[in-house]
Coordinates of N, CA and C in Angstrom, one line a residue:
X401 N -11.5 -48.8 -28.4 CA -12.9 -49.0 -28.3 C -13.1 -50.0 -27.1
X402 N -14.1 -49.6 -26.2 CA -14.4 -50.4 -25.0 C -15.2 -51.6 -25.4
X403 N -15.0 -52.7 -24.7 CA -15.7 -54.0 -24.9 C -16.4 -54.4 -23.6
X404 N -17.6 -54.9 -23.7 CA -18.4 -55.4 -22.6 C -19.0 -56.7 -23.0
X405 N -19.4 -57.5 -22.0 CA -20.2 -58.7 -22.2 C -21.6 -58.5 -21.9
X406 N -22.5 -58.7 -22.8 CA -23.9 -58.6 -22.6 C -24.5 -60.0 -22.4
X407 N -25.5 -60.1 -21.6 CA -26.2 -61.4 -21.4 C -27.7 -61.1 -21.6
X408 N -28.3 -62.1 -22.3 CA -29.8 -62.0 -22.5 C -30.4 -62.5 -21.2
X409 N -31.3 -61.7 -20.6 CA -32.0 -62.0 -19.4 C -32.7 -63.3 -19.5
X410 N -32.5 -64.2 -18.5 CA -33.2 -65.5 -18.5 C -32.7 -66.5 -19.4
X411 N -31.5 -66.3 -20.0 CA -31.0 -67.3 -21.0 C -29.5 -67.4 -20.7
X412 N -28.9 -68.4 -21.3 CA -27.4 -68.6 -21.2 C -26.7 -67.9 -22.3
X413 N -27.4 -67.1 -23.1 CA -26.8 -66.4 -24.2 C -26.0 -65.2 -23.8
X414 N -24.7 -65.2 -24.2 CA -23.8 -64.0 -23.9 C -23.3 -63.5 -25.3
X415 N -23.0 -62.2 -25.3 CA -22.5 -61.5 -26.5 C -21.4 -60.6 -26.2
X416 N -20.3 -60.7 -26.9 CA -19.2 -59.7 -26.7 C -19.6 -58.5 -27.6
X417 N -19.6 -57.4 -26.9 CA -20.1 -56.1 -27.5 C -19.0 -55.1 -27.5
X418 N -18.6 -54.5 -28.7 CA -17.7 -53.4 -28.8 C -18.6 -52.1 -28.8
X419 N -18.3 -51.2 -28.0 CA -19.1 -50.0 -27.8 C -18.6 -48.8 -28.7
X420 N -19.5 -48.3 -29.5 CA -19.2 -47.2 -30.4 C -20.0 -46.0 -29.8
X421 N -19.3 -45.2 -29.0 CA -20.0 -44.1 -28.3 C -19.6 -42.7 -28.7
X422 N -18.4 -42.6 -29.3 CA -18.0 -41.3 -29.8 C -18.5 -41.0 -31.2
X423 N -18.5 -39.8 -31.6 CA -19.0 -39.4 -32.9 C -18.3 -40.2 -34.0
X424 N -17.0 -40.3 -34.0 CA -16.3 -41.0 -35.0 C -16.5 -42.5 -35.0
X425 N -16.6 -43.1 -33.8 CA -16.9 -44.5 -33.7 C -18.3 -44.8 -34.3
X426 N -19.2 -44.0 -33.9 CA -20.6 -44.2 -34.5 C -20.7 -44.0 -36.0
X427 N -20.0 -42.9 -36.4 CA -19.9 -42.6 -37.9 C -19.4 -43.8 -38.7
X428 N -18.3 -44.4 -38.2 CA -17.6 -45.5 -38.9 C -18.4 -46.8 -38.8
X429 N -18.9 -47.1 -37.6 CA -19.7 -48.3 -37.4 C -18.9 -49.5 -37.9
X430 N -19.5 -50.3 -38.8 CA -18.8 -51.4 -39.4 C -18.4 -51.2 -40.9
X431 N -18.5 -49.9 -41.3 CA -18.1 -49.7 -42.7 C -16.7 -50.1 -43.0
X432 N -16.5 -50.8 -44.1 CA -15.3 -51.2 -44.7 C -14.5 -52.3 -43.8
X433 N -15.2 -52.8 -42.8 CA -14.6 -53.8 -41.9 C -15.0 -55.2 -42.4
X434 N -14.3 -56.2 -41.8 CA -14.6 -57.6 -42.1 C -15.7 -58.0 -41.2
X435 N -16.4 -59.1 -41.6 CA -17.5 -59.7 -40.7 C -17.0 -59.9 -39.3
X436 N -17.9 -59.7 -38.3 CA -17.6 -60.0 -36.9 C -17.6 -61.5 -36.7
X437 N -16.9 -61.9 -35.7 CA -16.9 -63.3 -35.3 C -18.3 -63.6 -34.7
X438 N -18.7 -64.9 -34.6 CA -19.9 -65.3 -33.9 C -20.0 -64.7 -32.5
X439 N -21.2 -64.4 -32.1 CA -21.5 -63.9 -30.7 C -20.8 -62.6 -30.4
X440 N -20.6 -61.8 -31.4 CA -19.9 -60.5 -31.3 C -20.7 -59.5 -32.0
X441 N -20.8 -58.3 -31.4 CA -21.6 -57.2 -32.0 C -21.0 -55.8 -31.7
X442 N -21.4 -54.8 -32.5 CA -21.0 -53.5 -32.3 C -22.3 -52.7 -31.8
X443 N -22.2 -52.1 -30.6 CA -23.3 -51.3 -30.1 C -23.1 -49.8 -30.5
X444 N -24.0 -49.3 -31.2 CA -23.9 -47.9 -31.6 C -24.9 -47.1 -30.8
X445 N -24.4 -46.2 -29.9 CA -25.3 -45.5 -29.0 C -24.9 -44.0 -28.9
X446 N -25.8 -43.1 -28.9 CA -27.2 -43.2 -29.3 C -27.3 -43.4 -30.8
X447 N -28.4 -44.2 -31.2 CA -28.6 -44.4 -32.6 C -30.0 -45.1 -32.8
X448 N -30.8 -44.6 -33.8 CA -32.1 -45.3 -34.0 C -32.3 -45.6 -35.5
X449 N -31.3 -45.3 -36.3 CA -31.4 -45.7 -37.7 C -30.0 -45.9 -38.3
X450 N -29.9 -46.9 -39.3 CA -28.6 -47.2 -39.9 C -28.8 -47.3 -41.4
X451 N -27.6 -47.2 -42.1 CA -27.6 -47.5 -43.5 C -26.5 -48.5 -43.8
X452 N -26.5 -49.0 -45.0 CA -25.5 -50.1 -45.3 C -24.5 -49.6 -46.4
X453 N -24.3 -48.3 -46.6 CA -23.4 -47.8 -47.5 C -21.9 -48.2 -47.0
X454 N -21.1 -48.6 -48.0 CA -19.7 -48.9 -47.7 C -19.6 -50.2 -46.8
X455 N -20.6 -50.9 -46.7 CA -20.5 -52.2 -45.9 C -20.1 -53.3 -46.8
X456 N -19.3 -54.3 -46.3 CA -18.8 -55.4 -47.0 C -19.5 -56.7 -46.8
X457 N -20.5 -56.7 -45.8 CA -21.2 -57.9 -45.5 C -22.6 -57.6 -44.9
X458 N -23.5 -58.6 -45.0 CA -24.8 -58.4 -44.5 C -24.8 -58.4 -42.9
X459 N -25.7 -57.7 -42.3 CA -25.8 -57.7 -40.9 C -27.2 -57.9 -40.4
X460 N -27.4 -58.3 -39.1 CA -28.6 -58.2 -38.4 C -28.5 -57.0 -37.5
X461 N -29.6 -56.2 -37.4 CA -29.6 -55.0 -36.6 C -30.6 -55.2 -35.4
X462 N -30.2 -55.1 -34.2 CA -31.1 -55.3 -33.0 C -31.2 -54.0 -32.3
X463 N -32.4 -53.4 -32.3 CA -32.6 -52.1 -31.7 C -33.0 -52.3 -30.3
X464 N -32.4 -51.4 -29.4 CA -32.6 -51.5 -28.0 C -33.2 -50.2 -27.4
X465 N -34.0 -50.2 -26.3 CA -34.3 -49.0 -25.6 C -33.2 -48.7 -24.6
X466 N -33.4 -47.7 -23.8 CA -32.4 -47.2 -22.8 C -32.2 -48.3 -21.8
X467 N -33.1 -49.2 -21.5 CA -33.0 -50.2 -20.5 C -32.4 -51.5 -21.0
X468 N -32.2 -51.6 -22.3 CA -31.6 -52.8 -22.9 C -32.6 -53.8 -23.4
X469 N -33.9 -53.3 -23.6 CA -34.9 -54.2 -24.1 C -34.9 -54.2 -25.6
X470 N -35.0 -55.4 -26.2 CA -35.1 -55.5 -27.7 C -36.4 -55.0 -28.2
X471 N -36.4 -53.9 -29.0 CA -37.6 -53.3 -29.6 C -37.9 -53.9 -30.9
X472 N -36.8 -54.2 -31.7 CA -37.0 -54.6 -33.1 C -35.7 -55.3 -33.5
X473 N -35.9 -56.3 -34.4 CA -34.8 -57.0 -35.0 C -35.0 -57.0 -36.5
X474 N -34.0 -56.4 -37.2 CA -34.0 -56.4 -38.7 C -32.9 -57.4 -39.1
X475 N -33.4 -58.5 -39.8 CA -32.4 -59.5 -40.2 C -31.9 -59.3 -41.6
X476 N -30.7 -59.7 -41.8 CA -30.0 -59.8 -43.1 C -30.1 -58.5 -43.9
X477 N -29.7 -57.4 -43.4 CA -29.6 -56.2 -44.2 C -28.4 -56.3 -45.1
X478 N -28.7 -56.1 -46.4 CA -27.7 -56.3 -47.4 C -26.8 -55.2 -47.6
X479 N -25.5 -55.5 -47.8 CA -24.5 -54.4 -48.0 C -24.9 -53.5 -49.2
X480 N -24.7 -52.2 -49.0 CA -25.0 -51.1 -50.0 C -26.4 -50.8 -50.1
X481 N -27.3 -51.8 -49.9 CA -28.7 -51.5 -50.2 C -29.6 -51.3 -49.0
X482 N -29.2 -51.8 -47.9 CA -30.1 -51.8 -46.7 C -30.2 -50.5 -46.0
X483 N -31.4 -50.2 -45.5 CA -31.7 -49.1 -44.6 C -32.6 -49.7 -43.5
X484 N -32.5 -49.2 -42.3 CA -33.3 -49.7 -41.2 C -33.4 -48.6 -40.2
X485 N -34.6 -48.6 -39.5 CA -34.8 -47.6 -38.4 C -35.8 -48.1 -37.4
X486 N -35.7 -47.6 -36.2 CA -36.7 -47.9 -35.1 C -36.7 -46.6 -34.3
X487 N -37.7 -45.7 -34.5 CA -37.7 -44.4 -34.0 C -37.7 -44.4 -32.5
X488 N -38.2 -45.4 -31.8 CA -38.2 -45.4 -30.3 C -36.9 -45.9 -29.7
X489 N -36.0 -46.4 -30.6 CA -34.7 -47.0 -30.1 C -33.7 -46.0 -29.5
X490 N -33.0 -46.4 -28.6 CA -31.8 -45.6 -28.1 C -30.5 -46.0 -28.7
X491 N -30.4 -47.3 -29.0 CA -29.2 -47.8 -29.6 C -29.5 -49.0 -30.5
X492 N -28.4 -49.4 -31.2 CA -28.6 -50.6 -32.1 C -27.3 -51.5 -32.0
X493 N -27.6 -52.8 -32.0 CA -26.5 -53.7 -32.0 C -26.4 -54.2 -33.4
X494 N -25.2 -54.1 -34.0 CA -25.0 -54.6 -35.4 C -24.1 -55.9 -35.2
X495 N -24.6 -56.9 -35.9 CA -23.9 -58.2 -35.9 C -24.0 -58.9 -37.2
X496 N -23.0 -59.8 -37.5 CA -23.0 -60.5 -38.8 C -24.4 -61.2 -39.0
X497 N -24.9 -61.1 -40.2 CA -26.2 -61.7 -40.6 C -26.3 -63.1 -40.1
X498 N -27.4 -63.5 -39.5 CA -27.7 -64.8 -39.0 C -27.4 -65.0 -37.5
X499 N -26.7 -64.0 -36.9 CA -26.4 -64.1 -35.5 C -27.6 -63.9 -34.6
X500 N -28.5 -63.1 -35.0 CA -29.7 -62.8 -34.1 C -30.5 -64.2 -33.9
X501 N -30.6 -64.9 -35.0 CA -31.3 -66.2 -34.9 C -30.4 -67.2 -34.2
X502 N -29.1 -67.2 -34.5 CA -28.2 -68.2 -33.9 C -28.2 -68.0 -32.3
X503 N -28.4 -66.8 -31.9 CA -28.4 -66.5 -30.5 C -29.8 -66.6 -29.8
X504 N -30.8 -66.8 -30.7 CA -32.1 -66.9 -30.2 C -32.7 -65.6 -29.7
X505 N -32.3 -64.5 -30.3 CA -32.8 -63.2 -29.9 C -34.2 -63.0 -30.4
X506 N -35.1 -62.4 -29.5 CA -36.5 -62.1 -29.8 C -36.8 -60.7 -29.2
X507 N -37.8 -60.0 -29.9 CA -38.2 -58.8 -29.3 C -38.8 -59.0 -28.0
X508 N -38.6 -58.0 -27.1 CA -39.1 -58.1 -25.7 C -38.1 -58.6 -24.7
X509 N -37.0 -59.3 -25.2 CA -36.0 -59.8 -24.3 C -35.1 -58.6 -23.8
X510 N -34.5 -58.7 -22.7 CA -33.6 -57.7 -22.1 C -32.2 -58.1 -22.1
X511 N -31.3 -57.2 -22.4 CA -29.9 -57.4 -22.3 C -29.4 -56.8 -21.0
X512 N -28.5 -57.4 -20.3 CA -27.9 -56.8 -19.1 C -26.4 -56.9 -19.3
X513 N -25.6 -56.0 -18.7 CA -24.2 -56.1 -18.8 C -23.7 -57.0 -17.7
X514 N -22.9 -58.0 -18.2 CA -22.3 -59.0 -17.3 C -21.0 -58.5 -16.7
X515 N -21.0 -58.3 -15.4 CA -19.8 -57.8 -14.8 C -18.8 -58.9 -14.6
X516 N -17.5 -58.5 -14.8 CA -16.4 -59.6 -14.6 C -16.4 -60.2 -13.2
X517 N -16.1 -61.5 -13.1 CA -16.1 -62.1 -11.8 C -14.8 -62.1 -11.2

């Protein structure tokens, strides 16, 4: 699975992002996995809705448009019970619950891919 570093535009916030772009990577998502470390997320693309079946931990879901703008943040989706959608979204960042607030993420912010130096 490919990994990129995302940066929130206009902030010092960076996020290590694992990309789930194939059918099987998107299908599996974070099911049956352990919680992600801080400032780490899984980007599922394309995707505009998620479920929490077979999840072992709560997550924050950050929905993005094609340009990387945050459209919606759903906080603390509970394992097995949560459902979430944002019909306008192109992709969703899944991260351990509490990380959206810890990183200071807000709707309207833009993510950019930080190229290696």
